[in-house]
Short mmCIF file of C-alpha atoms in Angstrom, two decimals:
data_model
loop_
_atom_site.label_atom_id
_atom_site.label_comp_id
_atom_site.label_asym_id
_atom_site.label_seq_id
_atom_site.Cartn_x
_atom_site.Cartn_y
_atom_site.Cartn_z
CA MET A 10 33.74 12.11 -19.85
CA PRO A 11 36.43 14.11 -21.72
CA PRO A 12 40.08 13.33 -20.92
CA GLY A 13 42.23 15.39 -18.60
CA THR A 14 44.92 15.42 -15.95
CA PHE A 15 44.55 14.78 -12.23
CA VAL A 16 46.60 16.09 -9.30
CA GLY A 17 44.96 14.43 -6.36
CA VAL A 18 47.55 12.82 -4.10
CA ASP A 19 47.52 14.01 -0.49
CA PRO A 20 51.11 15.28 -0.07
CA ALA A 21 50.94 14.95 3.72
CA ALA A 22 50.05 11.25 3.47
CA GLU A 23 52.68 10.66 0.79
CA VAL A 24 55.46 12.31 2.80
CA ALA A 25 54.36 10.53 5.99
CA ALA A 26 54.59 7.18 4.20
CA LEU A 27 58.08 8.05 2.91
CA ARG A 28 59.14 9.10 6.39
CA ALA A 29 57.94 5.82 7.86
CA ASP A 30 59.56 3.71 5.12
CA THR A 31 62.94 5.40 5.59
CA SER A 32 62.96 5.52 9.36
CA GLY A 33 66.47 4.79 10.62
CA ALA A 34 68.04 4.94 7.16
CA GLU A 35 71.11 7.11 6.63
CA PRO A 36 71.43 9.65 3.80
CA ALA A 37 73.53 8.54 0.83
CA SER A 38 75.21 11.93 0.52
CA SER A 39 75.50 15.32 2.21
CA GLU A 40 75.92 18.85 0.81
CA ALA A 41 76.60 22.12 2.59
CA PHE A 42 74.80 25.42 1.91
CA ASP A 43 74.47 28.77 3.63
CA VAL A 44 70.66 28.63 3.85
CA VAL A 45 68.11 25.93 3.05
CA VAL A 46 64.51 26.96 2.25
CA LEU A 47 61.87 24.28 2.83
CA GLY A 48 58.81 24.68 0.61
CA GLY A 49 58.38 26.10 -2.88
CA GLY A 50 55.08 27.93 -2.42
CA LEU A 51 54.96 31.72 -2.63
CA ALA A 52 56.34 32.21 0.90
CA GLY A 53 59.34 29.99 0.17
CA LEU A 54 59.94 31.58 -3.23
CA CYS A 55 59.76 35.07 -1.70
CA ALA A 56 62.16 34.06 1.08
CA ALA A 57 64.68 32.66 -1.42
CA HIS A 58 64.29 35.75 -3.63
CA ARG A 59 64.92 38.03 -0.65
CA LEU A 60 68.00 36.05 0.40
CA ALA A 61 69.43 36.24 -3.11
CA LYS A 62 68.76 40.00 -3.27
CA ARG A 63 70.61 40.48 0.00
CA GLY A 64 73.67 38.68 -1.35
CA VAL A 65 73.37 35.20 0.19
CA LYS A 66 75.09 33.00 -2.40
CA ARG A 67 74.60 29.36 -1.48
CA VAL A 68 70.82 28.86 -1.13
CA VAL A 69 68.93 25.63 -1.85
CA LEU A 70 65.13 25.33 -1.99
CA LEU A 71 63.46 21.94 -1.49
CA GLU A 72 59.92 21.39 -2.80
CA ALA A 73 58.03 18.11 -2.36
CA ALA A 74 55.82 18.44 -5.45
CA ASP A 75 56.93 18.04 -9.06
CA ALA A 76 56.53 21.81 -9.62
CA ILE A 77 56.91 24.98 -7.57
CA GLY A 78 54.03 27.25 -6.63
CA GLY A 79 52.08 25.46 -3.92
CA ASN A 80 48.62 27.03 -3.81
CA ALA A 81 49.75 29.34 -6.63
CA ARG A 82 50.84 26.53 -8.94
CA SER A 83 50.54 27.04 -12.67
CA GLY A 84 48.90 24.55 -15.01
CA GLY A 85 50.82 26.03 -17.93
CA ASP A 86 47.94 27.87 -19.55
CA CYS A 87 45.55 27.76 -16.58
CA PRO A 88 45.67 28.11 -12.79
CA LEU A 89 45.93 25.11 -10.48
CA GLY A 90 45.41 27.34 -7.47
CA ALA A 91 44.85 31.01 -6.68
CA GLY A 92 43.92 33.19 -9.61
CA TYR A 93 44.59 36.86 -8.80
CA VAL A 94 46.22 39.44 -6.56
CA PRO A 95 44.73 42.87 -5.75
CA VAL A 96 46.66 46.00 -6.72
CA PRO A 97 48.16 47.24 -3.41
CA SER A 98 46.34 50.29 -2.07
CA ARG A 99 47.99 53.43 -0.74
CA ARG A 100 46.60 52.78 2.75
CA SER A 101 48.22 49.36 2.91
CA LYS A 102 51.77 48.72 4.10
CA LEU A 103 52.56 46.74 0.96
CA HIS A 104 55.03 49.03 -0.75
CA GLU A 105 57.75 46.37 -0.85
CA PHE A 106 55.27 43.90 -2.27
CA ALA A 107 54.32 46.45 -4.92
CA GLN A 108 58.01 46.86 -5.72
CA LEU A 109 58.38 43.09 -6.08
CA LEU A 110 55.50 42.97 -8.56
CA LYS A 111 57.18 45.74 -10.52
CA GLU A 112 60.47 43.80 -10.56
CA LEU A 113 58.61 40.75 -11.87
CA GLY A 114 57.32 42.75 -14.83
CA VAL A 115 53.72 43.25 -13.64
CA THR A 116 52.16 46.35 -15.23
CA ARG A 117 48.75 47.98 -15.60
CA ARG A 118 48.25 45.79 -18.67
CA ASP A 119 47.79 42.91 -16.22
CA VAL A 120 44.77 44.50 -14.50
CA CYS A 121 41.62 42.38 -14.94
CA ARG A 122 39.66 43.68 -17.89
CA ALA A 123 35.94 44.37 -17.72
CA PRO A 124 33.43 42.85 -17.39
CA VAL A 125 34.81 41.53 -14.13
CA GLU A 126 31.87 39.85 -12.30
CA ARG A 127 28.30 38.70 -12.74
CA LEU A 128 25.78 36.75 -10.69
CA TYR A 129 23.47 33.84 -11.57
CA LEU A 130 20.21 33.64 -9.63
CA ARG A 131 19.62 29.91 -9.31
CA ALA A 132 16.08 30.11 -7.99
CA GLU A 133 15.05 32.26 -10.95
CA GLU A 134 17.32 30.45 -13.44
CA ARG A 135 18.64 33.68 -14.89
CA TRP A 136 21.72 35.87 -14.81
CA GLN A 137 21.54 39.19 -13.03
CA ARG A 138 20.73 41.86 -15.58
CA GLU A 139 23.83 43.96 -14.94
CA ARG A 140 27.28 42.71 -15.87
CA LEU A 141 29.42 44.40 -13.28
CA HIS A 142 32.81 46.03 -13.69
CA GLY A 143 34.47 45.23 -10.38
CA SER A 144 31.58 46.14 -8.06
CA PHE A 145 29.60 43.14 -6.91
CA ASP A 146 26.22 44.08 -5.46
CA VAL A 147 23.53 41.71 -4.18
CA ALA A 148 20.86 44.42 -4.05
CA PRO A 149 19.48 44.16 -7.63
CA PHE A 150 17.61 40.96 -6.78
CA GLY A 151 16.81 41.78 -3.15
CA THR A 152 13.83 43.38 -1.47
CA SER A 153 13.80 46.93 -0.12
CA ALA A 154 14.77 45.44 3.25
CA ASP A 155 17.77 43.72 1.62
CA ARG A 156 18.90 46.97 0.08
CA ALA A 157 18.49 48.93 3.31
CA GLU A 158 20.46 46.32 5.22
CA GLN A 159 23.26 46.32 2.70
CA ARG A 160 23.54 50.11 2.88
CA ARG A 161 23.79 49.84 6.66
CA PHE A 162 26.45 47.12 6.32
CA ARG A 163 28.45 49.35 3.98
CA GLY A 164 28.27 52.11 6.56
CA LYS A 165 29.74 49.81 9.20
CA ILE A 166 32.53 48.77 6.84
CA GLU A 167 33.35 52.40 5.99
CA ALA A 168 33.59 53.27 9.68
CA PHE A 169 35.91 50.35 10.43
CA ALA A 170 38.02 50.97 7.30
CA THR A 171 39.00 54.44 8.53
CA ARG A 172 39.25 53.59 12.22
CA ARG A 173 42.55 53.76 14.05
CA GLY A 174 43.35 52.13 17.36
CA ARG A 175 44.78 53.85 20.39
CA ASP A 176 48.24 52.87 19.13
CA GLY A 177 47.70 55.06 16.05
CA ARG A 178 47.52 52.16 13.62
CA PHE A 179 44.65 51.42 11.25
CA ALA A 180 42.36 48.75 12.67
CA PHE A 181 42.53 46.68 9.48
CA VAL A 182 45.32 46.81 6.92
CA LEU A 183 47.75 44.51 5.11
CA PRO A 184 49.98 42.89 6.15
CA VAL A 185 48.16 41.74 9.27
CA ALA A 186 51.29 42.52 11.31
CA ALA A 187 50.64 46.24 10.70
CA CYS A 188 47.10 46.17 12.14
CA SER A 189 46.24 47.92 15.38
CA ARG A 190 46.62 45.88 18.54
CA ASP A 191 44.15 48.01 20.45
CA PRO A 192 42.36 45.57 22.79
CA THR A 193 38.95 47.06 21.94
CA ILE A 194 39.54 46.11 18.29
CA CYS A 195 41.13 42.74 19.04
CA GLU A 196 38.04 41.87 21.11
CA LEU A 197 36.28 41.25 17.78
CA ASP A 198 38.36 38.08 17.45
CA LYS A 199 36.46 36.46 20.32
CA GLU A 200 33.22 35.95 18.36
CA SER A 201 32.31 34.47 15.01
CA ALA A 202 31.40 36.50 11.95
CA ALA A 203 27.88 35.03 12.01
CA ASP A 204 27.42 36.05 15.66
CA TRP A 205 28.69 39.55 14.91
CA LEU A 206 26.23 39.92 12.03
CA ALA A 207 23.36 38.74 14.21
CA ALA A 208 24.37 41.00 17.10
CA HIS A 209 24.29 44.02 14.77
CA GLY A 210 20.92 43.09 13.28
CA PHE A 211 22.15 41.84 9.89
CA ARG A 212 19.73 39.00 9.18
CA THR A 213 18.63 39.06 5.52
CA ALA A 214 19.50 35.95 3.52
CA ALA A 215 21.08 37.92 0.68
CA LEU A 216 23.61 39.70 2.93
CA ARG A 217 24.36 36.56 4.95
CA TRP A 218 25.04 34.68 1.70
CA PHE A 219 27.26 37.50 0.43
CA VAL A 220 29.43 37.59 3.58
CA ASP A 221 29.56 33.79 3.75
CA TYR A 222 30.58 33.57 0.09
CA CYS A 223 33.40 36.09 0.57
CA LEU A 224 34.83 34.16 3.53
CA ARG A 225 34.62 30.82 1.70
CA ASP A 226 36.26 32.38 -1.34
CA ASP A 227 39.33 33.76 0.46
CA TYR A 228 39.62 31.62 3.59
CA GLY A 229 37.76 28.36 2.96
CA THR A 230 35.52 28.87 5.97
CA ALA A 231 31.88 29.65 6.66
CA ALA A 232 30.80 32.77 8.57
CA ARG A 233 29.72 30.68 11.55
CA ASP A 234 33.28 29.32 11.90
CA CYS A 235 35.23 32.48 11.06
CA SER A 236 36.54 35.15 13.40
CA ALA A 237 34.56 38.41 13.23
CA TRP A 238 37.89 40.28 13.21
CA VAL A 239 38.92 38.35 10.08
CA MET A 240 35.57 39.07 8.39
CA LEU A 241 35.96 42.82 8.99
CA HIS A 242 39.58 42.66 7.88
CA TYR A 243 38.43 41.06 4.60
CA PHE A 244 36.19 44.01 3.74
CA CYS A 245 38.35 46.81 5.16
CA ALA A 246 41.98 45.94 4.43
CA ARG A 247 41.72 45.56 0.68
CA GLY A 248 38.54 47.53 0.06
CA ARG A 249 37.15 47.57 -3.44
CA GLU A 250 39.69 45.60 -5.39
CA THR A 251 41.43 46.36 -8.64
CA LEU A 252 42.87 42.99 -9.59
CA TYR A 253 45.91 41.68 -11.39
CA THR A 254 45.26 38.34 -13.03
CA TRP A 255 46.72 36.13 -15.77
CA PRO A 256 45.61 33.06 -17.76
CA ASP A 257 47.60 30.83 -15.37
CA GLY A 258 46.56 32.82 -12.28
CA LEU A 259 49.17 33.38 -9.60
CA GLY A 260 51.23 30.71 -11.30
CA HIS A 261 52.43 33.66 -13.38
CA VAL A 262 53.97 35.25 -10.27
CA ALA A 263 55.40 31.94 -9.01
CA GLU A 264 57.04 31.20 -12.37
CA ALA A 265 58.44 34.75 -12.58
CA LEU A 266 59.96 34.33 -9.11
CA ALA A 267 61.41 30.94 -10.08
CA ALA A 268 63.03 32.52 -13.15
CA ARG A 269 64.59 35.17 -10.92
CA LEU A 270 65.92 32.49 -8.57
CA ALA A 271 67.46 30.56 -11.45
CA LYS A 272 69.18 33.73 -12.67
CA ALA A 273 70.51 34.39 -9.16
CA GLY A 274 71.92 30.87 -8.87
CA VAL A 275 69.49 29.56 -6.24
CA ASP A 276 69.36 25.76 -6.40
CA VAL A 277 65.63 24.86 -6.69
CA ARG A 278 64.90 21.12 -6.33
CA THR A 279 61.45 19.68 -6.96
CA ARG A 280 60.32 16.16 -6.01
CA ALA A 281 62.49 16.66 -2.94
CA PRO A 282 60.26 16.30 0.14
CA ALA A 283 61.96 17.16 3.43
CA LEU A 284 61.56 14.28 5.87
CA ARG A 285 63.49 15.39 8.94
CA CYS A 286 65.09 18.59 10.21
CA VAL A 287 67.40 18.47 13.24
CA ALA A 288 69.90 20.73 14.95
CA ARG A 289 73.49 20.19 13.92
CA ALA A 290 76.62 21.88 15.23
CA GLY A 291 76.68 25.23 13.52
CA GLY A 292 73.15 25.06 12.14
CA VAL A 293 70.67 22.47 10.84
CA ALA A 294 70.63 19.23 8.87
CA VAL A 295 67.72 18.37 6.59
CA THR A 296 67.14 14.87 5.26
CA TYR A 297 65.10 14.73 2.08
CA ALA A 298 64.05 12.15 -0.50
CA ALA A 299 65.42 12.75 -4.01
CA GLY A 300 64.46 11.06 -7.24
CA GLY A 301 60.69 10.56 -7.27
CA GLY A 302 59.89 6.91 -8.16
CA ALA A 303 62.67 5.18 -6.19
CA PRO A 304 63.73 7.96 -3.82
CA VAL A 305 67.24 8.16 -2.42
CA LEU A 306 67.83 9.81 0.94
CA ARG A 307 70.10 12.83 0.79
CA GLU A 308 71.12 15.45 3.32
CA VAL A 309 71.74 19.18 3.15
CA THR A 310 73.33 21.10 5.99
CA ALA A 311 73.20 24.85 6.48
CA ALA A 312 73.83 27.46 9.11
CA HIS A 313 70.21 28.60 8.76
CA ALA A 314 66.90 27.31 7.44
CA VAL A 315 63.62 28.95 6.45
CA CYS A 316 60.64 26.63 6.91
CA ALA A 317 57.97 27.84 4.45
CA LEU A 318 55.78 24.76 4.93
CA PRO A 319 52.24 24.68 6.31
CA ARG A 320 52.16 24.07 10.03
CA TYR A 321 51.07 20.42 9.84
CA ALA A 322 54.02 19.65 7.54
CA ALA A 323 56.49 21.69 9.59
CA ALA A 324 55.46 19.90 12.80
CA ALA A 325 56.10 16.49 11.20
CA LEU A 326 59.70 17.48 10.40
CA LEU A 327 60.72 18.26 13.95
CA ASP A 328 61.48 16.12 16.98
CA SER A 329 59.45 18.68 18.96
CA PRO A 330 56.31 19.28 16.81
CA GLU A 331 54.97 21.89 19.23
CA ALA A 332 57.76 24.24 18.09
CA ALA A 333 55.81 24.79 14.87
CA GLY A 334 52.83 26.12 16.82
CA PRO A 335 49.40 24.77 17.82
CA PRO A 336 47.62 22.58 15.24
CA LEU A 337 45.19 24.20 12.80
CA ALA A 338 42.10 23.08 10.87
CA TYR A 339 42.55 23.12 7.09
CA ALA A 340 39.89 23.45 4.39
CA PRO A 341 40.01 21.19 1.32
CA TRP A 342 39.59 22.73 -2.14
CA VAL A 343 39.11 21.44 -5.67
CA VAL A 344 40.21 23.38 -8.77
CA SER A 345 38.76 22.15 -12.09
CA ASN A 346 39.85 23.54 -15.45
CA LEU A 347 37.29 22.92 -18.20
CA ARG A 348 38.81 23.34 -21.66
CA VAL A 349 36.00 24.39 -23.96
CA ALA A 350 35.75 25.06 -27.70
CA ALA A 351 34.50 28.58 -26.91
CA PRO A 352 33.44 30.41 -23.73
CA PRO A 353 29.70 30.42 -22.96
CA ALA A 354 27.88 33.49 -24.26
CA GLY A 355 27.90 36.55 -22.03
CA THR A 356 30.49 35.37 -19.53
CA ALA A 357 32.49 37.81 -17.42
CA TRP A 358 35.86 37.03 -15.86
CA ASP A 359 34.21 35.82 -12.62
CA ASN A 360 30.81 34.06 -12.77
CA VAL A 361 29.08 33.27 -9.48
CA ALA A 362 25.79 31.59 -8.58
CA TYR A 363 23.58 32.83 -5.73
CA ASP A 364 22.58 29.75 -3.74
CA ALA A 365 19.54 30.30 -1.52
CA ALA A 366 20.07 26.93 0.22
CA ALA A 367 23.58 28.00 1.25
CA ALA A 368 22.24 31.38 2.36
CA GLU A 369 19.79 29.65 4.70
CA GLY A 370 22.51 27.33 6.06
CA ALA A 371 21.00 24.10 4.73
CA PRO A 372 23.31 21.10 5.37
CA ALA A 373 25.31 19.64 2.49
CA ALA A 374 26.79 16.18 2.01
CA ASP A 375 30.55 15.73 2.43
CA GLY A 376 32.33 16.13 -0.89
CA ASP A 377 29.33 17.88 -2.51
CA LEU A 378 31.03 19.95 -5.23
CA SER A 379 27.86 21.81 -6.17
CA ARG A 380 27.38 23.25 -2.68
CA ALA A 381 31.11 23.90 -2.34
CA SER A 382 31.27 25.71 -5.69
CA LEU A 383 32.45 29.32 -5.74
CA GLY A 384 31.64 29.71 -9.41
CA PHE A 385 34.07 29.84 -12.31
CA VAL A 386 36.44 32.32 -13.88
CA VAL A 387 37.20 32.46 -17.59
CA SER A 388 40.96 32.18 -17.23
CA THR A 389 41.51 33.09 -20.87
CA HIS A 390 39.64 36.38 -20.25
CA GLN A 391 43.08 38.00 -19.89
CA ARG A 392 44.54 36.46 -23.01
CA ARG A 393 46.12 39.11 -25.22
CA PHE A 394 45.00 39.04 -28.84
CA ARG A 395 47.47 39.33 -31.66
CA GLY A 396 46.58 40.79 -35.02
CA ASN A 397 43.07 42.10 -35.64
CA CYS A 398 41.19 42.11 -32.33
CA LEU A 399 37.78 42.44 -34.03
CA ASP A 400 38.44 39.32 -36.11
CA ALA A 401 39.53 37.49 -32.96
CA LEU A 402 36.31 38.46 -31.21
CA ARG A 403 34.15 37.37 -34.16
CA ARG A 404 35.73 33.93 -34.31
CA PRO A 405 35.08 31.76 -31.24
CA ARG A 406 38.36 30.82 -29.59
CA PRO A 407 39.08 27.92 -27.23
CA ALA A 408 38.83 28.96 -23.60
CA VAL A 409 39.48 27.62 -20.11
CA LEU A 410 36.79 27.83 -17.41
CA THR A 411 38.35 27.44 -13.95
CA LEU A 412 35.83 26.25 -11.36
CA TYR A 413 36.77 26.68 -7.70
CA ALA A 414 35.17 24.72 -4.86
CA ALA A 415 35.88 25.30 -1.15
CA PHE A 416 34.64 22.55 1.18
CA ALA A 417 34.03 24.78 4.16
CA ASP A 418 31.16 22.91 5.84
CA GLY A 419 31.32 20.11 8.37
CA ASP A 420 34.38 18.21 9.54
CA PRO A 421 37.44 18.86 7.31
CA ASP A 422 38.67 15.28 7.81
CA ALA A 423 35.31 13.92 6.60
CA GLN A 424 35.44 16.24 3.58
CA ARG A 425 38.97 15.04 2.75
CA ALA A 426 37.91 11.41 3.04
CA ALA A 427 34.91 11.99 0.76
CA LEU A 428 37.09 13.71 -1.84
CA ALA A 429 39.76 10.99 -1.65
CA ALA A 430 37.10 8.44 -2.57
CA ARG A 431 36.19 10.27 -5.77
CA SER A 432 37.97 9.69 -9.07
CA ARG A 433 39.08 12.29 -11.58
CA GLU A 434 36.20 11.28 -13.84
CA ASP A 435 33.70 11.68 -10.99
CA LEU A 436 34.98 15.12 -10.00
CA ALA A 437 35.24 16.22 -13.64
CA ALA A 438 31.62 15.18 -14.26
CA ALA A 439 30.52 17.13 -11.18
CA ALA A 440 32.39 20.21 -12.41
CA VAL A 441 30.80 20.01 -15.87
CA ALA A 442 27.36 19.55 -14.29
CA GLU A 443 27.93 22.60 -12.08
CA VAL A 444 28.75 24.84 -15.06
CA ALA A 445 25.78 23.36 -16.97
CA ARG A 446 23.37 24.58 -14.27
CA SER A 447 23.87 28.14 -15.52
CA HIS A 448 24.98 27.29 -19.07
CA PRO A 449 22.99 24.24 -20.30
CA GLY A 450 24.90 24.11 -23.59
CA ALA A 451 28.35 24.07 -21.99
CA PRO A 452 28.85 20.26 -21.76
CA SER A 453 28.87 19.84 -25.54
CA ALA A 454 31.73 22.37 -25.78
CA VAL A 455 33.97 20.68 -23.17
CA ARG A 456 37.06 19.07 -24.70
CA ALA A 457 39.02 18.19 -21.53
CA VAL A 458 38.82 18.63 -17.76
CA ASP A 459 41.93 18.95 -15.56
CA VAL A 460 41.32 18.49 -11.83
CA ARG A 461 43.46 19.32 -8.81
CA VAL A 462 42.45 18.37 -5.27
CA LEU A 463 44.08 20.37 -2.47
CA PRO A 464 43.32 18.34 0.68
CA ARG A 465 44.62 21.08 3.01
CA ALA A 466 44.46 24.24 0.93
CA MET A 467 44.42 26.78 3.75
CA ALA A 468 44.12 27.19 7.51
CA LYS A 469 40.66 28.28 8.64
CA PRO A 470 40.78 31.53 10.69
CA ALA A 471 38.49 30.64 13.57
CA PRO A 472 37.82 32.92 16.57
CA GLY A 473 41.07 33.20 18.51
CA PHE A 474 42.96 33.72 15.25
CA LEU A 475 44.92 36.72 16.56
CA GLU A 476 46.62 34.63 19.23
CA ARG A 477 48.70 32.95 16.53
CA VAL A 478 49.53 36.25 14.79
CA PHE A 479 50.38 39.05 17.18
CA GLY A 480 52.64 36.85 19.28
CA ALA A 481 54.88 36.35 16.24
CA THR A 482 55.16 39.76 14.61
CA ALA A 483 58.12 41.23 16.49
CA ALA A 484 60.17 38.36 15.04
CA PRO A 485 59.15 35.25 13.10
CA ARG A 486 58.58 32.06 15.07
CA SER A 487 61.78 30.00 15.24
CA ALA A 488 63.04 26.60 16.41
CA LEU A 489 66.27 24.62 16.77
CA GLY A 490 67.97 27.33 18.77
CA GLY A 491 66.93 30.02 16.28
CA ALA A 492 68.58 28.31 13.31
CA LEU A 493 65.17 27.45 11.78
CA VAL A 494 62.81 30.36 11.07
CA PHE A 495 59.17 29.81 10.04
CA ALA A 496 57.61 31.63 7.10
CA HIS A 497 54.12 30.65 5.98
CA THR A 498 50.67 32.18 5.69
CA ASP A 499 49.59 29.82 8.49
CA MET A 500 51.09 32.54 10.70
CA SER A 501 48.38 34.97 9.58
CA LEU A 502 45.97 34.75 6.61
CA PRO A 503 46.18 32.70 3.38
CA LEU A 504 46.83 35.69 1.12
CA VAL A 505 49.62 36.31 -1.38
CA GLU A 506 50.50 39.57 0.39
CA GLU A 507 51.00 37.65 3.64
CA ALA A 508 53.12 35.01 1.88
CA HIS A 509 55.46 37.74 0.67
CA PHE A 510 55.56 39.44 4.07
CA TRP A 511 56.46 36.30 6.00
CA GLY A 512 58.93 35.07 3.38
CA ALA A 513 60.76 38.42 3.29
CA THR A 514 60.60 38.84 7.08
CA ALA A 515 62.07 35.37 7.67
CA ALA A 516 64.84 36.03 5.13
CA ASP A 517 65.68 39.29 6.89
CA ALA A 518 65.83 37.44 10.24
CA VAL A 519 68.29 34.97 8.73
CA CYS A 520 70.41 37.81 7.34
CA ARG A 521 70.49 39.53 10.73
CA ALA A 522 71.61 36.29 12.36
CA ARG A 523 74.36 35.99 9.73
CA GLY A 524 75.47 39.54 10.45
CA ASP A 525 74.66 40.68 6.91
CA ALA A 526 74.11 44.40 6.49
CA GLY A 527 71.57 45.78 4.07
CA ALA A 528 67.94 46.67 3.70
CA VAL A 529 65.35 44.95 5.86
CA PHE A 530 61.62 44.59 5.34
CA ARG A 531 59.98 47.98 5.87
CA LEU A 532 56.28 48.67 6.21
CA ASN A 533 56.33 52.29 5.09
CA THR A 534 58.70 52.72 2.13
CA PRO A 535 56.70 54.20 -0.80
CA ALA A 536 56.84 52.58 -4.23
CA ARG A 537 53.99 54.26 -6.04
CA ALA A 538 54.37 52.64 -9.45
CA LEU A 539 51.93 49.85 -8.66
CA VAL A 540 49.59 51.19 -5.98
CA GLN A 541 46.01 52.29 -6.45
CA THR A 542 45.26 55.92 -7.23
CA ASP A 543 43.58 58.24 -4.75
CA ALA A 544 40.32 57.92 -6.72
CA GLN A 545 40.51 54.14 -6.43
CA GLU A 546 41.28 54.53 -2.74
CA GLU A 547 38.05 56.48 -2.24
CA LEU A 548 36.17 53.69 -3.97
CA ALA A 549 37.84 51.23 -1.61
CA LEU A 550 35.49 52.41 1.12
CA ALA A 551 32.37 52.37 -1.00
CA THR A 552 31.50 48.77 -1.82
CA PRO A 553 32.64 45.37 -0.55
CA THR A 554 33.43 43.07 -3.47
CA LEU A 555 33.93 39.42 -4.22
#
């Protein structure tokens, strides 16, 4: 098996062990700040960025891992997490997010270049004839019944995408906080996506696979376990996506934010897991472990804190874990980067396999990477050529194939245990074998395989999902007498747009508590430089896409 790197430690287990080993120990030193941000994922980075923009000077950010980014972590020249972000649409309430992207230097040059997607038909051992340019369609290999059902499904999606509730809001939009709270729409959250499909007569294997794939891809959950409201939100809120992507995926955005924080003087500390957070006169005190190998306990105090940690990690910090909210189920993921001498012939950016067994709901073994596979993207698809582009295309160039796997089936704890028992070599071999199923010659081109296991990549949005969202949108959830404000996608959906919304909203709540004047997060301020055109907006209602 080719060499490679491995990021596979369960951070929750590692931090829990540190917390147990240091129980009762006193910090060696203490520092005072205005605000402490816990967590260096996108929500934490956005919160710190917002605080700096609003003039808060003494901000420290603590991140447990050896690099910032969380689920958007960069592998340098490849993604170790999420790979893209859709261009915000005019219908969405994402104008401030669009402005942030503009500030970070994102332009139309970063839009994913065609061909965007293609589909491998495993049963027939062939690629779908069409290489698609952003419009994924299962109909070309379906029967007339499949095609009729998909047209009917599109009609349903179009109706929901334009529907408004009795409160005047769109039924489905981003951020989730801007969605209608009309009870007749929220009722959809009481049943699963699979039950909703069955109740509306959607039964063909091709459509069921398509919907199931989409939910696994974004939320790490199967249709039978996902809220029907969330499924409809997936297809309606973003519509047909025009995507921004980079060779290192959303790591590009995380690194750009980190550069902004450094310029603003925000103190970003990695390998600094927070172990405890308690109320202190005038604010909060956070004990963290500094130093990595032989950690030393240190303390930071602040008048306010933003907790941008997933709910399971936030609960472990507090003396009253219930303050973080009810526990959630998390899906494990594996991201494998195959470094190859040249990309396989005919690849698009995103390359997906249609799995009939998955479409029929056949059971899979825990830790089965093949069944969990979402396909691979050619991360270097977006690489900009220098010099003569035709010469560059004639000469094969090294590439990175990023294979994503979401372990959505069965018990998440059993899936985590199965993955923990597998070595880097074992997972790398499984990733190479998965790519070889559609590209038999690929193994001979593999030069290295880097693997990252995310034991708790994202919270699964089961029926009842809205109960944890609409109770927290007037103001972010808080604890410790309001001194600690929560900001994480666990409060809604695991999307980059939601990470920005909650990070910015929590930062604004802190600024209000401090008495700072200035702009607050607004859902309707136009910033048209980076939103989709009206023509693209029309297409948004036409075709659901991967």
